[in-house]
Tab-separated table of C-alpha atoms in Angstrom:
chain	number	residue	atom	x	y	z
A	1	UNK	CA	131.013	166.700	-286.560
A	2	UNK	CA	131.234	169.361	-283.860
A	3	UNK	CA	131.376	166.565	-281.036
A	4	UNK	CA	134.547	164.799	-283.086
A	5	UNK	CA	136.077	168.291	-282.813
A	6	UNK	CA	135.699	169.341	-279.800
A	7	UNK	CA	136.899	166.396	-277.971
A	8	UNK	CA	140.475	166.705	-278.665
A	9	UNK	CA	140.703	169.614	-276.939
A	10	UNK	CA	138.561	168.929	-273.670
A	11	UNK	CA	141.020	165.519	-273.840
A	12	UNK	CA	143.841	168.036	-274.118
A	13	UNK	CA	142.424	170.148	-271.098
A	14	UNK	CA	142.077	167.342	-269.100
A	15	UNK	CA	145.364	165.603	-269.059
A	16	UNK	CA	146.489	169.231	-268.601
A	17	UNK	CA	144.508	169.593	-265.437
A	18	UNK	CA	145.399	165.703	-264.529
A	19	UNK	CA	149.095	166.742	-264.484
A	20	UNK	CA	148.857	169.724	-262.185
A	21	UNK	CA	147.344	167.720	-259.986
A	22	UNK	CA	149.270	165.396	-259.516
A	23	UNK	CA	152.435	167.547	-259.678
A	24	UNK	CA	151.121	169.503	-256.759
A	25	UNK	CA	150.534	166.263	-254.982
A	26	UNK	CA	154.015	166.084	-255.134
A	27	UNK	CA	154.840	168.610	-253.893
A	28	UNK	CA	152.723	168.955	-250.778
A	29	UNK	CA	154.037	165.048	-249.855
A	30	UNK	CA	157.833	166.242	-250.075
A	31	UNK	CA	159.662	165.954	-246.819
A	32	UNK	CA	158.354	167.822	-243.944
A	33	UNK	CA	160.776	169.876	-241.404
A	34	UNK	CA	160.780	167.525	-237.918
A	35	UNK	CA	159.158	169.817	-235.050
A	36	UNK	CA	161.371	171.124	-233.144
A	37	UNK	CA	162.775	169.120	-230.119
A	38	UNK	CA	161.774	170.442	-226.334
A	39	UNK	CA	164.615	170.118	-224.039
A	40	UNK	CA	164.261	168.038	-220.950
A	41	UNK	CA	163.689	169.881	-217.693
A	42	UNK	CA	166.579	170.357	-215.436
A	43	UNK	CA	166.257	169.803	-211.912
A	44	UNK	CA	168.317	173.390	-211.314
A	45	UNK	CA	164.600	174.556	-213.350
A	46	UNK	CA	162.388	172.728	-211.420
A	47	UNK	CA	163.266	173.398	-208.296
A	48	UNK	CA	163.306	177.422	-208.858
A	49	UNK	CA	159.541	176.907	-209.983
A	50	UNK	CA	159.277	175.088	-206.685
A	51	UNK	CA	160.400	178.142	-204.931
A	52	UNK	CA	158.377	180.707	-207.301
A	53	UNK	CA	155.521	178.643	-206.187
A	54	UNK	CA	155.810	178.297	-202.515
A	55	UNK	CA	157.149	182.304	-202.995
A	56	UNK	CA	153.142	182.951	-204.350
A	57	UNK	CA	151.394	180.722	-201.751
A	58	UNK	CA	150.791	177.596	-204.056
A	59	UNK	CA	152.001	175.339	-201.712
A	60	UNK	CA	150.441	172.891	-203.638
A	61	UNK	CA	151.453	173.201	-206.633
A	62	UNK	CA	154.671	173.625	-205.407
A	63	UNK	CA	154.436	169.928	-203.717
A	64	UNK	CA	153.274	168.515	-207.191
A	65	UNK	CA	156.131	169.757	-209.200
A	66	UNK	CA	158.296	167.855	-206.397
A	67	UNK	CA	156.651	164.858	-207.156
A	68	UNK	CA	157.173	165.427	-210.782
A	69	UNK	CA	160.511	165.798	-210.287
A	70	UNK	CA	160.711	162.756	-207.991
A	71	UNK	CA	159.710	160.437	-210.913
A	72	UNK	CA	161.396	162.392	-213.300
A	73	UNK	CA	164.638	162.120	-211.382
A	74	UNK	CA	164.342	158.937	-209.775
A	75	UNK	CA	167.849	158.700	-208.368
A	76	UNK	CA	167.830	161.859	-207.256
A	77	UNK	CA	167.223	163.026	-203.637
A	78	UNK	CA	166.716	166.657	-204.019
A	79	UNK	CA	163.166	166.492	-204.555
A	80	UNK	CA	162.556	163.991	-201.490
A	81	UNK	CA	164.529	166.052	-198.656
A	82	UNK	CA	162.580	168.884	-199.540
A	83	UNK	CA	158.770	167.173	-199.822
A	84	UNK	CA	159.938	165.971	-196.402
A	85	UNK	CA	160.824	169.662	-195.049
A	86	UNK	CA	157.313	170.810	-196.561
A	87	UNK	CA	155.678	168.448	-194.929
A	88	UNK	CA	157.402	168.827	-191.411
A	89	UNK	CA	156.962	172.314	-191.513
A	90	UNK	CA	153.152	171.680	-191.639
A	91	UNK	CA	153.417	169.444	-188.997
A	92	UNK	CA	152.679	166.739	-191.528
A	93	UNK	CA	155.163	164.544	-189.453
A	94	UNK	CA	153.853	161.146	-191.223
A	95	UNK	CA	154.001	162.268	-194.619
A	96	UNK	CA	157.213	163.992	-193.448
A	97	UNK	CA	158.989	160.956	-192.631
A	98	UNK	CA	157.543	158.736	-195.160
A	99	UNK	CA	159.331	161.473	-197.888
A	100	UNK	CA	162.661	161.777	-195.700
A	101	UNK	CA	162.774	157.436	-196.020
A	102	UNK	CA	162.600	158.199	-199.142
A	103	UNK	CA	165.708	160.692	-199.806
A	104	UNK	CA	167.783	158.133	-196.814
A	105	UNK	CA	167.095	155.223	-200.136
A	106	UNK	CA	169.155	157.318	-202.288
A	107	UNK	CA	171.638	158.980	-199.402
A	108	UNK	CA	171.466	157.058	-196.386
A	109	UNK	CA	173.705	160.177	-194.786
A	110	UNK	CA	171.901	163.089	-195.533
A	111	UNK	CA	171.619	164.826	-192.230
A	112	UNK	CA	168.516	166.632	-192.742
A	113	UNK	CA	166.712	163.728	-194.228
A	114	UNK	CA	167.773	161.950	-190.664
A	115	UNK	CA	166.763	164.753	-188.727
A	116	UNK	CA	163.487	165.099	-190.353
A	117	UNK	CA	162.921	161.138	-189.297
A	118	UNK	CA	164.012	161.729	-185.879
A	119	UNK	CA	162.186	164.604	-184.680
A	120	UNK	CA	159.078	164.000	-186.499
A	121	UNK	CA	159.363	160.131	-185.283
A	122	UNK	CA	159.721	162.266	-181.555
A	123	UNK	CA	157.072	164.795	-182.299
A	124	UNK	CA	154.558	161.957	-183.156
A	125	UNK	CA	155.527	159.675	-180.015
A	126	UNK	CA	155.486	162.140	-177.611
A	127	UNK	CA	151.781	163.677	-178.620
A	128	UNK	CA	150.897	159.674	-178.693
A	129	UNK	CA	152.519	159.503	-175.086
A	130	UNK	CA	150.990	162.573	-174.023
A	131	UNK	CA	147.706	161.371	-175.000
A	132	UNK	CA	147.536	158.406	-173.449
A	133	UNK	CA	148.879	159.687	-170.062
A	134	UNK	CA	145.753	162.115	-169.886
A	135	UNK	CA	143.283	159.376	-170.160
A	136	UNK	CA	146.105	157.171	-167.641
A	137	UNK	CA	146.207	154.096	-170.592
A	138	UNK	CA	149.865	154.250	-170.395
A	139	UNK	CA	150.390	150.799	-169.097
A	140	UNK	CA	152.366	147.589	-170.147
A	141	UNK	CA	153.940	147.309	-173.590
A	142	UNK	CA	153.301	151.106	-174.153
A	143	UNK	CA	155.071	151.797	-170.703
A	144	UNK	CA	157.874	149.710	-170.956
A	145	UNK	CA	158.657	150.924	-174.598
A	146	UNK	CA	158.242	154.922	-173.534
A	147	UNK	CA	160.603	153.705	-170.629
A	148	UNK	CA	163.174	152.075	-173.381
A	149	UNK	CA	162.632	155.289	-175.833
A	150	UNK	CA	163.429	157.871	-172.413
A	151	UNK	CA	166.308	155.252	-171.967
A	152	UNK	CA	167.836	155.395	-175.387
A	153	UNK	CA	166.940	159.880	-175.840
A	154	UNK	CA	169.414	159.807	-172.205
A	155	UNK	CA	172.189	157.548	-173.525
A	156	UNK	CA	172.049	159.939	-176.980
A	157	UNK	CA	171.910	162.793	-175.038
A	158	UNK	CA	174.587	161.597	-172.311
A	159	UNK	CA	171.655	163.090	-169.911
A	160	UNK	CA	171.002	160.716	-166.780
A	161	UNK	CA	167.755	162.529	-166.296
A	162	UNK	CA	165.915	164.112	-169.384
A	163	UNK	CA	164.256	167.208	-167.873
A	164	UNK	CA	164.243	167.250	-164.279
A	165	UNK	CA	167.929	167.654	-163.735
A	166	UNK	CA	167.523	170.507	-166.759
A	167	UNK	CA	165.071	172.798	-164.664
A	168	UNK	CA	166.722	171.847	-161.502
A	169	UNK	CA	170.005	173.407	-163.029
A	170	UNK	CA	167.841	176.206	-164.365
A	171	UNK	CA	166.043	176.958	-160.925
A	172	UNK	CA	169.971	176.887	-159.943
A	173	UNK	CA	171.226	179.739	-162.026
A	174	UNK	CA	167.998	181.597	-162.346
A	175	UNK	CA	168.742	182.034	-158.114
A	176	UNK	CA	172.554	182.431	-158.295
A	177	UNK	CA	171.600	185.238	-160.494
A	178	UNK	CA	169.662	186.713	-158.112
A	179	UNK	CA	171.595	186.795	-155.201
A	180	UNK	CA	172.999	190.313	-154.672
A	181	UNK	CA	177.171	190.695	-154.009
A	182	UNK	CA	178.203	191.219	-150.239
A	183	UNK	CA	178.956	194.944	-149.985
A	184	UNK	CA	182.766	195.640	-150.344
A	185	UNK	CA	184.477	196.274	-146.866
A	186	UNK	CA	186.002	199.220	-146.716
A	187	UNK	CA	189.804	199.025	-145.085
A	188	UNK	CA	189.877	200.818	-141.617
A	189	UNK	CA	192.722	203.441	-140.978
A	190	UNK	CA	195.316	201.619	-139.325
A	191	UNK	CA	195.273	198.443	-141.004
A	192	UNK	CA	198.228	197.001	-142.522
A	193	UNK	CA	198.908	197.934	-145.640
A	194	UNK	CA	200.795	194.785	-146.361
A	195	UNK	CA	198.551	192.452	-144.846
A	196	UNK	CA	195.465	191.280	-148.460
A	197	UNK	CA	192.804	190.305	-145.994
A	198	UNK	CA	193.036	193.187	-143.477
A	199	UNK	CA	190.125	194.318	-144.846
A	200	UNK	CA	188.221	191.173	-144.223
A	201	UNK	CA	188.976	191.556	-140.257
């Protein structure tokens, strides 16, 4: 009799406790806010945490965000020209010009990105030259291209000779300069007055 009785209620509690349940389950499956969205990096923001880095001596890290930026920005040169001026001013020259082909593909007239091609290109030849001529292996198609390259640096340079006739005109001035100025005559009594080179006589 007591069991007829008291299941009612524990029914009762139940579908009680059933429905909160589920009503809360509701509730915590409503709509969520959407996380808020990050805005894309600038390349005006990258590139002054490029220069806070190099500013601290992380050089490297400063050469990473570049490349960042480089795939980030693919049309964009900015990042290129100055990889390629970090790595020329390590004396990097290869990496240097590899970066400054790179910038020249999206400009083809940015003068720094030439530049950086040119004397890097020059700067790597010349040690190559240099090298050679110490252990006297600069022979055939090595001479004949140096000879073509010396050629080519005159005709840019509207030089006929590349160095000699610079510290020939050097030597030049450094001994005009040295020469002392003839002592000025002074004009003897009696000379005429009207006469400019008496004094010369």
């Amino acid at each position: 009799m007591t069991f007829h009785r008291l299941f009612p209620r524990i029914s009762t509690q139940l579908a009680i406790v059933a429905g909160a349940a589920i009503l809360s389950a509701c509730a915590s499956s409503g709509p969520t806010a959407p996380p808020a969205k990050t805005a894309p990096p600038t390349m005006a923001a990258t590139m002054a945490a490029v220069d806070a880095a190099v500013l601290a001596g992380q050089n490297d890290k400063a050469y990473a965000l570049l490349k960042q930026a480089g795939s980030t920005f693919p049309t964009d040169k900015t990042p290129w020209v100055r990889m390629a001026q970090m790595r020329f001013d390590s004396t990097n020259y290869g990496e240097a010009i590899v970066n400054a082909l790179e910038a020249l593909e999206r400009d083809p007239d940015d003068t720094l990105a030439n530049s950086i091609v040119a004397v890097s290109g020059l700067r790597v030849t010349s040690k190559a030259l240099s090298d050679l001529s110490h252990k006297n292996n600069l022979s055939g198609n090595v001479r004949t291209e140096a000879q073509e390259l010396a050629k080519l640096l005159r005709t840019s340079l509207n030089e006929e000779v590349l160095v000699a006739n610079r510290a020939g005109a050097r030597k030049d001035a450094g001994t005009k300069k040295t020469v002392s100025a003839p002592p000025t005559a002074t004009p003897r009594p009696g000379s005429s007055g009207g006469d400019p080179f008496g004094a010369l006589k």
